[in-house]
Amino acid sequence: MDRIAITGGARLEGSIPISGAKNSAIKLMTASLLTDEPLRLTNMPRLADTRFLGKLLQRLGSELVETDWPEGAETMLRTREIVSAIAPYDLVRQMRASFNVLGPLIARTGQAKVSLPGGCAIGARPVDLHLKALEALGARIDLHEGYVYAQAPRGLTGARIEFPFVSVGATEHALLTAVLAKGETQLVNAACEPEIGDLALCLNKMGAKIFGIDSSTLVIQGVDRLRGAVHSVIPDRIETGTYALAAAMAGGQVRLTNTRAELIGALLDKMIEAGVQVERHDDGVTIRRDPAVRLKAVDVATDPYPGFATDLQAQFMALMTVADGESVIRETIFENRFMHVPELGRLGAAISVSGGEARVRGVANLQGAPVMATDLRASVSLVIAGLAAQGETIVNRVYHLDRGFERLEAKLGACGAQIRRISGDAEPED
Ligand code: EPZ
């Protein structure tokens, strides 16, 4: 398995182009199941997760063509017919979001068999809200030996679905399913994450009728069929926030391009409060920090969008490990999202956890050490910490990073970071 080695202490100077959002791209790819015409997705990130999903979609009957143009990567998906409505455990287990093929398969063929995704490192992550939404739309659901068996022989019908709490995945799943249901569907207390707005915009280009985009109530007038479309994937707000935090941690000046500052508004407010300089542009944001000046500790609590993203919590904690004072970081979305804490501790951070709250007492310096990645966002927090740690940090289990960060070493390296990948064949994993 590959590892990443970082020698801390280099300032970052330059610009980083932000890729298309992983968490939008994978839902947009799934939307291609809803039509027999081609869906062309531009500004596509090339990631392990998009590859996993591509494999599953091909298994279900999609044709997939990837083209890397000088101006960006494109994926064309076309599902003339569903050749199998079965998503097996091995493929769903590798990436939870592939569970969201269930609704589109029912909408297109009237039946499906999809493996339950199971838990993961950051928490139990049930799918009860997904299944209730599909049932409300008229699907009959049976659970048997780890699989969801779904049937809607007489088709799906619109319904009013009120989510008891905000769920990104359940909102997207209901949306993907309701566009082809008969009549009107209302999704109340829907998630407002920008990736859901992106999915809704793409579905509307395909002929869907979705109203209330970017609000917490989505109204969908079902249509008989969808057509092909061309859609550019929204910039990755988590990648944007991650590199903003990397620049703040290392010090220097980095311009993040091909993105939108408002996608990370809650993070930028906290960074400014901590003492980081932020300048917004039409095509992104510039982050400036004088490494000689110590940042102030600030508190954050994760929340659904437009609140502080749980997917940036670990990276923000890395920044707070060297801030002046104590920062309280509260995780409210997932019950087990502090797995980076012991690893940051190996670098010299002083963090104590009690329930959903971490107290980070800023230290003067971190020291490089071998650390282990546990999930995607946790692992990149270790890279950020390594940028400022004295000496060398080796991040093991880099495959987590490859799921969601495109050319991470190249992007940071181009700004002067001392970072390199050690191929798994070259040296054994410790
Ligand atoms: C999405 O996960 C993202 N994943 C996550 O990013 C992100 O952390 C999360 O939204 C929150 O923003 C993708 O988009 C692929 P949820 P999702 O449903 O949809 C509970 C990353 O690193 N819940 O909003 O799975 C759930 O357990 C990933 O890119 C139920 O109880 O998140 C959690 O506590 C990690 N029942 C809360 O709701 C359900 O049926 C919010 O989860 C569904 C969810």
Tab-separated table of C-alpha atoms and ligand atoms in Angstrom:
chain	number	residue	atom	x	y	z
A	1	MET	CA	0.000	0.000	0.000
A	2	ASP	CA	1.194	3.485	-0.855
A	3	ARG	CA	2.260	5.993	1.778
A	4	ILE	CA	2.759	9.738	1.731
A	5	ALA	CA	5.843	11.383	3.209
A	6	ILE	CA	5.774	15.062	4.156
A	7	THR	CA	8.650	17.144	5.450
A	8	GLY	CA	7.088	19.979	7.400
A	9	GLY	CA	8.077	23.619	7.499
A	10	ALA	CA	7.775	24.753	3.868
A	11	ARG	CA	5.537	27.775	3.204
A	12	LEU	CA	2.957	27.351	0.468
A	13	GLU	CA	2.992	29.856	-2.398
A	14	GLY	CA	1.032	29.510	-5.622
A	15	SER	CA	-2.351	28.462	-6.869
A	16	ILE	CA	-4.351	25.242	-6.709
A	17	PRO	CA	-7.105	24.392	-9.209
A	18	ILE	CA	-10.064	22.775	-7.452
A	19	SER	CA	-11.605	19.643	-8.977
A	20	GLY	CA	-15.265	18.767	-9.468
A	21	ALA	CA	-16.971	17.576	-6.281
A	22	LYS	CA	-16.710	13.866	-5.520
A	23	ASN	CA	-19.973	13.894	-3.591
A	24	SER	CA	-21.777	15.489	-6.499
A	25	ALA	CA	-20.133	13.458	-9.263
A	26	ILE	CA	-21.176	10.117	-7.789
A	27	LYS	CA	-24.838	11.150	-7.458
A	28	LEU	CA	-24.839	12.644	-10.985
A	29	MET	CA	-23.400	9.393	-12.353
A	30	THR	CA	-26.282	7.510	-10.698
A	31	ALA	CA	-28.792	9.862	-12.378
A	32	SER	CA	-27.685	8.425	-15.718
A	33	LEU	CA	-29.639	5.251	-14.860
A	34	LEU	CA	-32.875	7.238	-15.257
A	35	THR	CA	-32.612	7.686	-19.032
A	36	ASP	CA	-31.647	5.664	-22.098
A	37	GLU	CA	-29.949	8.730	-23.591
A	38	PRO	CA	-26.342	9.834	-22.924
A	39	LEU	CA	-25.499	11.971	-19.884
A	40	ARG	CA	-22.234	13.885	-20.356
A	41	LEU	CA	-20.624	15.054	-17.137
A	42	THR	CA	-17.807	17.594	-17.427
A	43	ASN	CA	-15.409	18.893	-14.722
A	44	MET	CA	-15.316	15.286	-13.484
A	45	PRO	CA	-12.835	14.350	-10.768
A	46	ARG	CA	-10.895	11.153	-11.446
A	47	LEU	CA	-11.009	9.350	-8.108
A	48	ALA	CA	-11.181	5.852	-6.689
A	49	ASP	CA	-14.849	6.469	-5.726
A	50	THR	CA	-15.906	7.495	-9.242
A	51	ARG	CA	-14.094	4.405	-10.575
A	52	PHE	CA	-15.921	2.109	-8.088
A	53	LEU	CA	-19.277	3.535	-9.085
A	54	GLY	CA	-18.417	3.358	-12.780
A	55	LYS	CA	-17.782	-0.372	-12.356
A	56	LEU	CA	-21.135	-0.878	-10.650
A	57	LEU	CA	-23.004	1.118	-13.302
A	58	GLN	CA	-21.348	-0.904	-16.062
A	59	ARG	CA	-22.466	-4.071	-14.288
A	60	LEU	CA	-26.051	-2.707	-14.330
A	61	GLY	CA	-25.857	-2.031	-18.076
A	62	SER	CA	-24.325	1.436	-18.508
A	63	GLU	CA	-21.843	2.241	-21.220
A	64	LEU	CA	-19.098	4.497	-19.845
A	65	VAL	CA	-16.624	6.580	-21.834
A	66	GLU	CA	-14.014	8.720	-20.101
A	67	THR	CA	-12.234	11.476	-22.038
A	68	ASP	CA	-9.519	13.695	-20.628
A	69	TRP	CA	-9.625	16.963	-22.586
A	70	PRO	CA	-6.989	19.669	-22.001
A	71	GLU	CA	-9.776	21.763	-20.400
A	72	GLY	CA	-10.886	18.997	-18.041
A	73	ALA	CA	-12.117	15.447	-17.647
A	74	GLU	CA	-15.454	14.241	-18.986
A	75	THR	CA	-17.462	11.078	-18.392
A	76	MET	CA	-20.232	9.979	-20.732
A	77	LEU	CA	-22.696	7.464	-19.353
A	78	ARG	CA	-25.443	5.819	-21.316
A	79	THR	CA	-27.811	3.135	-20.048
A	80	ARG	CA	-29.823	2.009	-23.063
A	81	GLU	CA	-31.292	-0.724	-20.894
A	82	ILE	CA	-30.793	-2.110	-17.409
A	83	VAL	CA	-29.259	-5.556	-17.933
A	84	SER	CA	-29.202	-6.404	-14.221
A	85	ALA	CA	-31.059	-4.692	-11.364
A	86	ILE	CA	-28.774	-6.265	-8.757
A	87	ALA	CA	-26.083	-4.329	-6.846
A	88	PRO	CA	-23.971	-6.925	-5.037
A	89	TYR	CA	-22.445	-6.612	-1.568
A	90	ASP	CA	-18.855	-6.450	-2.819
A	91	LEU	CA	-19.497	-3.299	-4.847
A	92	VAL	CA	-21.842	-1.506	-2.393
A	93	ARG	CA	-19.540	-2.282	0.553
A	94	GLN	CA	-16.636	-0.498	-1.157
A	95	MET	CA	-18.612	2.727	-1.431
A	96	ARG	CA	-21.782	3.478	0.537
A	97	ALA	CA	-23.148	5.983	-1.967
A	98	SER	CA	-23.627	3.179	-4.489
A	99	PHE	CA	-26.664	2.188	-2.381
A	100	ASN	CA	-28.400	5.119	-4.123
A	101	VAL	CA	-28.760	3.089	-7.332
A	102	LEU	CA	-31.723	1.397	-5.613
A	103	GLY	CA	-34.319	4.130	-6.282
A	104	PRO	CA	-33.345	4.747	-9.923
A	105	LEU	CA	-33.394	0.992	-10.605
A	106	ILE	CA	-36.932	0.727	-9.172
A	107	ALA	CA	-38.010	3.820	-11.128
A	108	ARG	CA	-36.639	2.402	-14.382
A	109	THR	CA	-37.465	-1.329	-14.059
A	110	GLY	CA	-40.021	-1.679	-11.251
A	111	GLN	CA	-37.746	-3.846	-9.141
A	112	ALA	CA	-34.208	-4.097	-7.704
A	113	LYS	CA	-32.016	-6.057	-5.345
A	114	VAL	CA	-29.332	-3.944	-3.675
A	115	SER	CA	-27.011	-4.863	-0.828
A	116	LEU	CA	-27.349	-2.934	2.439
A	117	PRO	CA	-24.204	-0.826	2.803
A	118	GLY	CA	-23.438	-1.593	6.457
A	119	GLY	CA	-21.547	0.655	8.881
A	120	CYS	CA	-18.203	2.358	8.338
A	121	ALA	CA	-15.379	3.938	10.297
A	122	ILE	CA	-17.222	7.187	11.065
A	123	GLY	CA	-20.405	5.604	12.431
A	124	ALA	CA	-23.274	3.131	12.009
A	125	ARG	CA	-24.806	5.147	9.134
A	126	PRO	CA	-28.198	3.430	8.778
A	127	VAL	CA	-30.373	3.776	5.640
A	128	ASP	CA	-33.789	3.747	7.334
A	129	LEU	CA	-34.706	7.211	5.993
A	130	HIS	CA	-33.846	6.115	2.449
A	131	LEU	CA	-36.078	3.064	2.710
A	132	LYS	CA	-38.990	4.983	4.280
A	133	ALA	CA	-38.835	7.522	1.448
A	134	LEU	CA	-38.886	4.760	-1.195
A	135	GLU	CA	-41.822	3.080	0.576
A	136	ALA	CA	-43.700	6.394	0.686
A	137	LEU	CA	-43.249	6.579	-3.095
A	138	GLY	CA	-44.888	3.159	-3.453
A	139	ALA	CA	-42.006	0.667	-3.410
A	140	ARG	CA	-42.502	-2.581	-1.459
A	141	ILE	CA	-39.322	-3.229	0.504
A	142	ASP	CA	-38.197	-6.542	2.022
A	143	LEU	CA	-34.903	-7.064	3.804
A	144	HIS	CA	-33.390	-10.501	3.480
A	145	GLU	CA	-29.833	-11.765	4.079
A	146	GLY	CA	-28.280	-8.318	3.921
A	147	TYR	CA	-30.099	-7.295	0.750
A	148	VAL	CA	-32.946	-4.894	0.035
A	149	TYR	CA	-35.500	-6.469	-2.304
A	150	ALA	CA	-37.689	-3.742	-3.772
A	151	GLN	CA	-40.687	-3.954	-6.063
A	152	ALA	CA	-43.077	-1.453	-7.558
A	153	PRO	CA	-44.907	-3.435	-10.221
A	154	ARG	CA	-47.497	-0.698	-10.725
A	155	GLY	CA	-44.918	2.085	-10.756
A	156	LEU	CA	-44.100	4.818	-8.230
A	157	THR	CA	-46.443	7.583	-7.089
A	158	GLY	CA	-45.591	11.006	-5.667
A	159	ALA	CA	-45.962	11.571	-1.920
A	160	ARG	CA	-45.252	14.077	0.838
A	161	ILE	CA	-42.101	12.954	2.652
A	162	GLU	CA	-41.025	14.779	5.774
A	163	PHE	CA	-37.562	13.821	6.998
A	164	PRO	CA	-37.287	13.701	10.826
A	165	PHE	CA	-33.734	15.090	10.537
A	166	VAL	CA	-31.528	16.262	7.707
A	167	SER	CA	-29.935	13.531	5.614
A	168	VAL	CA	-27.932	14.302	2.482
A	169	GLY	CA	-28.085	10.748	1.141
A	170	ALA	CA	-31.799	10.215	1.842
A	171	THR	CA	-32.721	13.573	0.248
A	172	GLU	CA	-30.719	12.712	-2.877
A	173	HIS	CA	-32.119	9.198	-3.016
A	174	ALA	CA	-35.721	10.426	-2.725
A	175	LEU	CA	-35.050	13.069	-5.393
A	176	LEU	CA	-33.523	10.564	-7.805
A	177	THR	CA	-36.530	8.279	-7.332
A	178	ALA	CA	-39.353	10.840	-7.350
A	179	VAL	CA	-38.506	12.483	-10.693
A	180	LEU	CA	-40.099	9.564	-12.580
A	181	ALA	CA	-42.961	8.934	-10.080
A	182	LYS	CA	-46.541	9.826	-11.088
A	183	GLY	CA	-47.794	13.123	-9.686
A	184	GLU	CA	-46.270	15.474	-7.121
A	185	THR	CA	-43.697	14.725	-4.426
A	186	GLN	CA	-42.763	17.094	-1.633
A	187	LEU	CA	-39.540	16.602	0.287
A	188	VAL	CA	-39.794	18.501	3.561
A	189	ASN	CA	-36.802	19.144	5.841
A	190	ALA	CA	-34.629	18.227	2.864
A	191	ALA	CA	-30.851	18.678	3.059
A	192	CYS	CA	-29.639	21.892	1.326
A	193	GLU	CA	-26.056	20.819	0.581
A	194	PRO	CA	-24.834	22.363	-2.716
A	195	GLU	CA	-24.354	18.870	-4.177
A	196	ILE	CA	-28.135	18.331	-3.911
A	197	GLY	CA	-28.751	21.578	-5.791
A	198	ASP	CA	-26.254	20.397	-8.418
A	199	LEU	CA	-28.080	17.075	-8.791
A	200	ALA	CA	-31.449	18.844	-9.066
A	201	LEU	CA	-30.113	21.226	-11.747
A	202	CYS	CA	-28.773	18.309	-13.765
A	203	LEU	CA	-32.055	16.382	-13.421
A	204	ASN	CA	-33.962	19.467	-14.623
A	205	LYS	CA	-31.661	19.639	-17.675
A	206	MET	CA	-32.660	16.011	-18.253
A	207	GLY	CA	-36.327	17.051	-18.281
A	208	ALA	CA	-37.284	16.661	-14.595
A	209	LYS	CA	-39.467	19.281	-12.902
A	210	ILE	CA	-37.903	20.127	-9.549
A	211	PHE	CA	-38.774	23.346	-7.718
A	212	GLY	CA	-37.362	24.918	-4.550
A	213	ILE	CA	-33.744	24.030	-5.424
A	214	ASP	CA	-31.301	24.912	-2.594
A	215	SER	CA	-34.157	25.227	-0.090
A	216	SER	CA	-35.317	22.755	2.565
A	217	THR	CA	-38.562	21.969	0.697
A	218	LEU	CA	-38.211	20.401	-2.726
A	219	VAL	CA	-41.296	19.947	-4.899
A	220	ILE	CA	-41.065	17.476	-7.756
A	221	GLN	CA	-43.644	17.111	-10.527
A	222	GLY	CA	-43.106	13.611	-11.872
A	223	VAL	CA	-42.463	13.199	-15.618
A	224	ASP	CA	-42.825	10.102	-17.850
A	225	ARG	CA	-39.284	10.066	-19.133
A	226	LEU	CA	-35.954	11.860	-18.908
A	227	ARG	CA	-33.546	12.650	-21.737
A	228	GLY	CA	-29.790	13.080	-22.044
A	229	ALA	CA	-27.965	16.252	-20.965
A	230	VAL	CA	-24.560	17.878	-20.524
A	231	HIS	CA	-23.705	19.038	-17.018
A	232	SER	CA	-20.601	20.455	-15.361
A	233	VAL	CA	-19.930	19.080	-11.855
A	234	ILE	CA	-19.977	21.739	-9.105
A	235	PRO	CA	-16.539	22.561	-7.543
A	236	ASP	CA	-15.549	20.410	-4.584
A	237	ARG	CA	-16.200	22.521	-1.476
A	238	ILE	CA	-14.462	20.021	0.795
A	239	GLU	CA	-11.333	20.042	-1.368
A	240	THR	CA	-11.529	23.871	-1.406
A	241	GLY	CA	-11.780	24.003	2.391
A	242	THR	CA	-9.045	21.425	2.842
A	243	TYR	CA	-6.497	23.385	0.782
A	244	ALA	CA	-7.584	26.624	2.471
A	245	LEU	CA	-6.740	24.975	5.792
A	246	ALA	CA	-3.483	23.544	4.394
A	247	ALA	CA	-2.377	27.063	3.379
A	248	ALA	CA	-3.341	28.428	6.797
A	249	MET	CA	-1.436	25.639	8.520
A	250	ALA	CA	1.778	25.933	6.481
A	251	GLY	CA	1.653	29.718	6.094
A	252	GLY	CA	2.212	31.613	2.860
A	253	GLN	CA	-0.257	32.621	0.161
A	254	VAL	CA	-2.361	30.275	-1.954
A	255	ARG	CA	-5.032	31.099	-4.497
A	256	LEU	CA	-7.708	28.432	-4.902
A	257	THR	CA	-9.197	28.638	-8.403
A	258	ASN	CA	-12.092	27.031	-10.298
A	259	THR	CA	-14.215	27.157	-7.147
A	260	ARG	CA	-16.602	29.421	-5.204
A	261	ALA	CA	-15.853	31.001	-1.831
A	262	GLU	CA	-19.515	30.949	-0.756
A	263	LEU	CA	-19.458	27.143	-0.767
A	264	ILE	CA	-17.246	27.286	2.336
A	265	GLY	CA	-18.657	30.420	3.979
A	266	ALA	CA	-18.932	28.916	7.485
A	267	LEU	CA	-15.310	27.709	7.355
A	268	LEU	CA	-13.965	31.036	6.060
A	269	ASP	CA	-15.744	32.896	8.902
A	270	LYS	CA	-13.975	30.672	11.439
A	271	MET	CA	-10.611	31.008	9.697
A	272	ILE	CA	-10.914	34.809	9.724
A	273	GLU	CA	-11.822	34.654	13.434
A	274	ALA	CA	-8.642	32.636	13.992
A	275	GLY	CA	-6.523	35.279	12.228
A	276	VAL	CA	-6.200	33.965	8.663
A	277	GLN	CA	-6.499	36.509	5.823
A	278	VAL	CA	-9.125	35.637	3.236
A	279	GLU	CA	-9.756	37.361	-0.077
A	280	ARG	CA	-12.715	36.261	-2.188
A	281	HIS	CA	-12.597	36.320	-6.023
A	282	ASP	CA	-15.069	35.512	-8.795
A	283	ASP	CA	-13.305	32.216	-9.460
A	284	GLY	CA	-12.271	31.293	-5.905
A	285	VAL	CA	-10.447	32.570	-2.877
A	286	THR	CA	-6.939	33.529	-1.734
A	287	ILE	CA	-5.715	32.412	1.684
A	288	ARG	CA	-2.821	34.270	3.353
A	289	ARG	CA	-1.079	33.636	6.612
A	290	ASP	CA	2.170	34.884	8.098
A	291	PRO	CA	3.665	31.761	9.723
A	292	ALA	CA	5.452	33.929	12.299
A	293	VAL	CA	2.099	35.027	13.767
A	294	ARG	CA	0.277	32.444	15.852
A	295	LEU	CA	-3.417	31.853	15.110
A	296	LYS	CA	-6.089	32.160	17.828
A	297	ALA	CA	-8.035	29.115	19.005
A	298	VAL	CA	-11.719	29.228	17.974
A	299	ASP	CA	-14.627	26.854	18.646
A	300	VAL	CA	-16.675	25.111	15.962
A	301	ALA	CA	-19.689	22.806	15.858
A	302	THR	CA	-20.535	20.801	12.753
A	303	ASP	CA	-23.976	21.270	11.214
A	304	PRO	CA	-25.815	20.564	7.970
A	305	TYR	CA	-25.166	23.119	5.184
A	306	PRO	CA	-24.814	26.102	5.364
A	307	GLY	CA	-23.302	25.263	8.757
A	308	PHE	CA	-19.744	24.072	9.357
A	309	ALA	CA	-19.239	20.870	7.316
A	310	THR	CA	-18.508	17.647	9.187
A	311	ASP	CA	-16.228	16.781	6.243
A	312	LEU	CA	-13.938	19.688	7.284
A	313	GLN	CA	-13.939	19.002	11.018
A	314	ALA	CA	-10.769	16.873	11.103
A	315	GLN	CA	-8.828	19.347	8.934
A	316	PHE	CA	-9.910	22.299	11.100
A	317	MET	CA	-8.855	20.382	14.185
A	318	ALA	CA	-5.385	19.942	12.662
A	319	LEU	CA	-5.121	23.747	12.356
A	320	MET	CA	-6.255	24.233	15.944
A	321	THR	CA	-3.550	21.893	17.293
A	322	VAL	CA	-1.020	24.745	16.951
A	323	ALA	CA	-3.322	27.717	17.686
A	324	ASP	CA	-2.970	29.866	20.769
A	325	GLY	CA	-5.450	28.723	23.451
A	326	GLU	CA	-8.097	26.003	23.690
A	327	SER	CA	-10.576	25.203	20.958
A	328	VAL	CA	-13.755	23.164	21.512
A	329	ILE	CA	-14.804	21.166	18.472
A	330	ARG	CA	-18.248	19.584	18.567
A	331	GLU	CA	-19.258	16.895	16.078
A	332	THR	CA	-23.050	16.687	15.711
A	333	ILE	CA	-23.504	14.693	12.490
A	334	PHE	CA	-21.627	11.412	13.023
A	335	GLU	CA	-21.137	9.641	16.339
A	336	ASN	CA	-17.601	8.409	15.739
A	337	ARG	CA	-15.768	11.059	13.787
A	338	PHE	CA	-12.761	11.640	16.024
A	339	MET	CA	-10.561	8.794	14.814
A	340	HIS	CA	-7.908	11.306	13.741
A	341	VAL	CA	-7.461	12.413	17.373
A	342	PRO	CA	-5.037	9.666	18.494
A	343	GLU	CA	-3.090	10.066	15.244
A	344	LEU	CA	-2.792	13.850	15.704
A	345	GLY	CA	-1.672	12.990	19.241
A	346	ARG	CA	1.225	10.999	17.754
A	347	LEU	CA	2.399	14.260	16.194
A	348	GLY	CA	2.342	15.978	19.599
A	349	ALA	CA	-1.177	17.492	19.594
A	350	ALA	CA	-2.923	17.828	22.971
A	351	ILE	CA	-6.549	16.777	22.447
A	352	SER	CA	-9.055	15.199	24.828
A	353	VAL	CA	-12.392	13.793	23.709
A	354	SER	CA	-15.573	13.426	25.699
A	355	GLY	CA	-18.658	12.230	23.829
A	356	GLY	CA	-19.148	14.364	20.736
A	357	GLU	CA	-16.763	17.080	21.913
A	358	ALA	CA	-13.003	17.442	21.467
A	359	ARG	CA	-10.926	19.966	23.419
A	360	VAL	CA	-7.800	20.974	21.557
A	361	ARG	CA	-5.121	22.755	23.588
A	362	GLY	CA	-2.807	24.450	21.119
A	363	VAL	CA	0.874	23.478	21.324
A	364	ALA	CA	3.836	25.489	20.028
A	365	ASN	CA	4.934	22.839	17.509
A	366	LEU	CA	4.021	19.422	16.145
A	367	GLN	CA	6.718	16.815	15.473
A	368	GLY	CA	6.653	14.497	12.464
A	369	ALA	CA	5.889	10.792	13.063
A	370	PRO	CA	4.406	7.795	11.267
A	371	VAL	CA	0.578	7.968	11.392
A	372	MET	CA	-2.288	5.954	10.017
A	373	ALA	CA	-5.194	7.174	7.901
A	374	THR	CA	-8.585	5.903	9.092
A	375	ASP	CA	-11.017	7.543	6.678
A	376	LEU	CA	-10.881	10.033	3.850
A	377	ARG	CA	-11.183	13.336	5.701
A	378	ALA	CA	-9.258	12.128	8.771
A	379	SER	CA	-6.344	11.130	6.573
A	380	VAL	CA	-6.061	14.518	4.903
A	381	SER	CA	-6.060	16.169	8.350
A	382	LEU	CA	-2.838	14.244	8.994
A	383	VAL	CA	-1.341	15.594	5.769
A	384	ILE	CA	-2.256	19.141	6.866
A	385	ALA	CA	-0.693	18.569	10.285
A	386	GLY	CA	2.415	17.145	8.593
A	387	LEU	CA	2.870	20.359	6.572
A	388	ALA	CA	3.637	22.250	9.777
A	389	ALA	CA	5.239	19.475	11.860
A	390	GLN	CA	8.986	19.533	12.456
A	391	GLY	CA	10.668	16.697	10.535
A	392	GLU	CA	9.030	13.931	8.538
A	393	THR	CA	5.468	12.642	8.790
A	394	ILE	CA	4.564	9.413	7.020
A	395	VAL	CA	0.867	8.875	6.370
A	396	ASN	CA	0.035	5.183	5.942
A	397	ARG	CA	-3.080	3.749	4.241
A	398	VAL	CA	-3.183	6.410	1.580
A	399	TYR	CA	-5.930	4.565	-0.307
A	400	HIS	CA	-8.390	6.498	1.864
A	401	LEU	CA	-7.028	9.758	0.413
A	402	ASP	CA	-7.222	8.459	-3.135
A	403	ARG	CA	-10.990	8.007	-2.739
A	404	GLY	CA	-11.567	11.744	-2.591
A	405	PHE	CA	-8.512	13.879	-3.401
A	406	GLU	CA	-7.335	14.104	-6.975
A	407	ARG	CA	-3.533	14.520	-7.422
A	408	LEU	CA	-3.099	15.683	-3.836
A	409	GLU	CA	0.724	15.500	-3.816
A	410	ALA	CA	0.972	17.255	-7.185
A	411	LYS	CA	-1.355	20.086	-6.122
A	412	LEU	CA	0.408	20.713	-2.796
A	413	GLY	CA	3.860	20.056	-4.279
A	414	ALA	CA	3.285	22.736	-6.960
A	415	CYS	CA	2.928	25.283	-4.122
A	416	GLY	CA	6.201	24.236	-2.520
A	417	ALA	CA	5.110	21.539	-0.058
A	418	GLN	CA	7.748	18.868	0.523
A	419	ILE	CA	5.462	15.912	-0.141
A	420	ARG	CA	5.984	12.655	-1.997
A	421	ARG	CA	4.223	9.350	-2.497
A	422	ILE	CA	6.111	6.191	-1.595
A	423	SER	CA	4.791	3.403	-3.750
A	424	GLY	CA	3.707	0.282	-1.864
A	425	ASP	CA	6.004	-1.811	-4.063
A	426	ALA	CA	9.047	0.212	-3.020
A	427	GLU	CA	8.892	-0.269	0.739
A	428	PRO	CA	6.787	-2.460	3.018
A	429	GLU	CA	3.939	-0.878	5.018
A	430	ASP	CA	4.735	-0.632	8.712
B	1	EPZ	C1	-22.980	12.517	2.964
B	1	EPZ	O1	-23.100	11.269	3.628
B	1	EPZ	C2	-21.553	12.595	2.470
B	1	EPZ	N1	-21.276	11.472	1.596
B	1	EPZ	C3	-20.595	12.568	3.654
B	1	EPZ	O2	-19.269	12.734	3.168
B	1	EPZ	C4	-20.930	13.731	4.582
B	1	EPZ	O3	-20.119	13.644	5.731
B	1	EPZ	C5	-22.399	13.656	4.995
B	1	EPZ	O4	-23.255	13.605	3.812
B	1	EPZ	C6	-22.856	14.831	5.832
B	1	EPZ	O5	-22.625	16.022	5.152
B	1	EPZ	C7	-21.635	11.524	0.319
B	1	EPZ	O6	-22.214	12.492	-0.164
B	1	EPZ	C8	-21.251	10.358	-0.510
B	1	EPZ	P1	-26.295	11.839	5.893
B	1	EPZ	P2	-24.525	10.675	3.975
B	1	EPZ	O7	-27.331	10.907	5.363
B	1	EPZ	O8	-25.480	11.041	2.887
B	1	EPZ	C9	-27.844	9.537	9.829
B	1	EPZ	C10	-17.050	12.046	2.715
B	1	EPZ	O9	-16.008	11.990	3.404
B	1	EPZ	N2	-28.760	8.770	8.952
B	1	EPZ	O10	-26.546	13.304	5.769
B	1	EPZ	O11	-24.349	9.250	4.301
B	1	EPZ	C11	-26.377	9.229	9.575
B	1	EPZ	O12	-25.970	8.063	10.240
B	1	EPZ	C12	-18.374	11.587	3.273
B	1	EPZ	O13	-17.048	12.466	1.551
B	1	EPZ	C13	-29.696	7.929	9.516
B	1	EPZ	O14	-29.779	7.762	10.749
B	1	EPZ	O15	-24.875	11.506	5.295
B	1	EPZ	C14	-25.711	10.494	10.080
B	1	EPZ	O16	-25.559	10.419	11.462
B	1	EPZ	C15	-18.246	11.006	4.646
B	1	EPZ	N3	-30.544	7.243	8.683
B	1	EPZ	C16	-26.726	11.589	9.719
B	1	EPZ	O17	-27.966	10.901	9.507
B	1	EPZ	C17	-30.500	7.384	7.330
B	1	EPZ	O18	-31.299	6.726	6.625
B	1	EPZ	C18	-26.411	12.391	8.464
B	1	EPZ	O19	-26.056	11.487	7.420
B	1	EPZ	C19	-29.550	8.259	6.773
B	1	EPZ	C20	-28.692	8.947	7.589
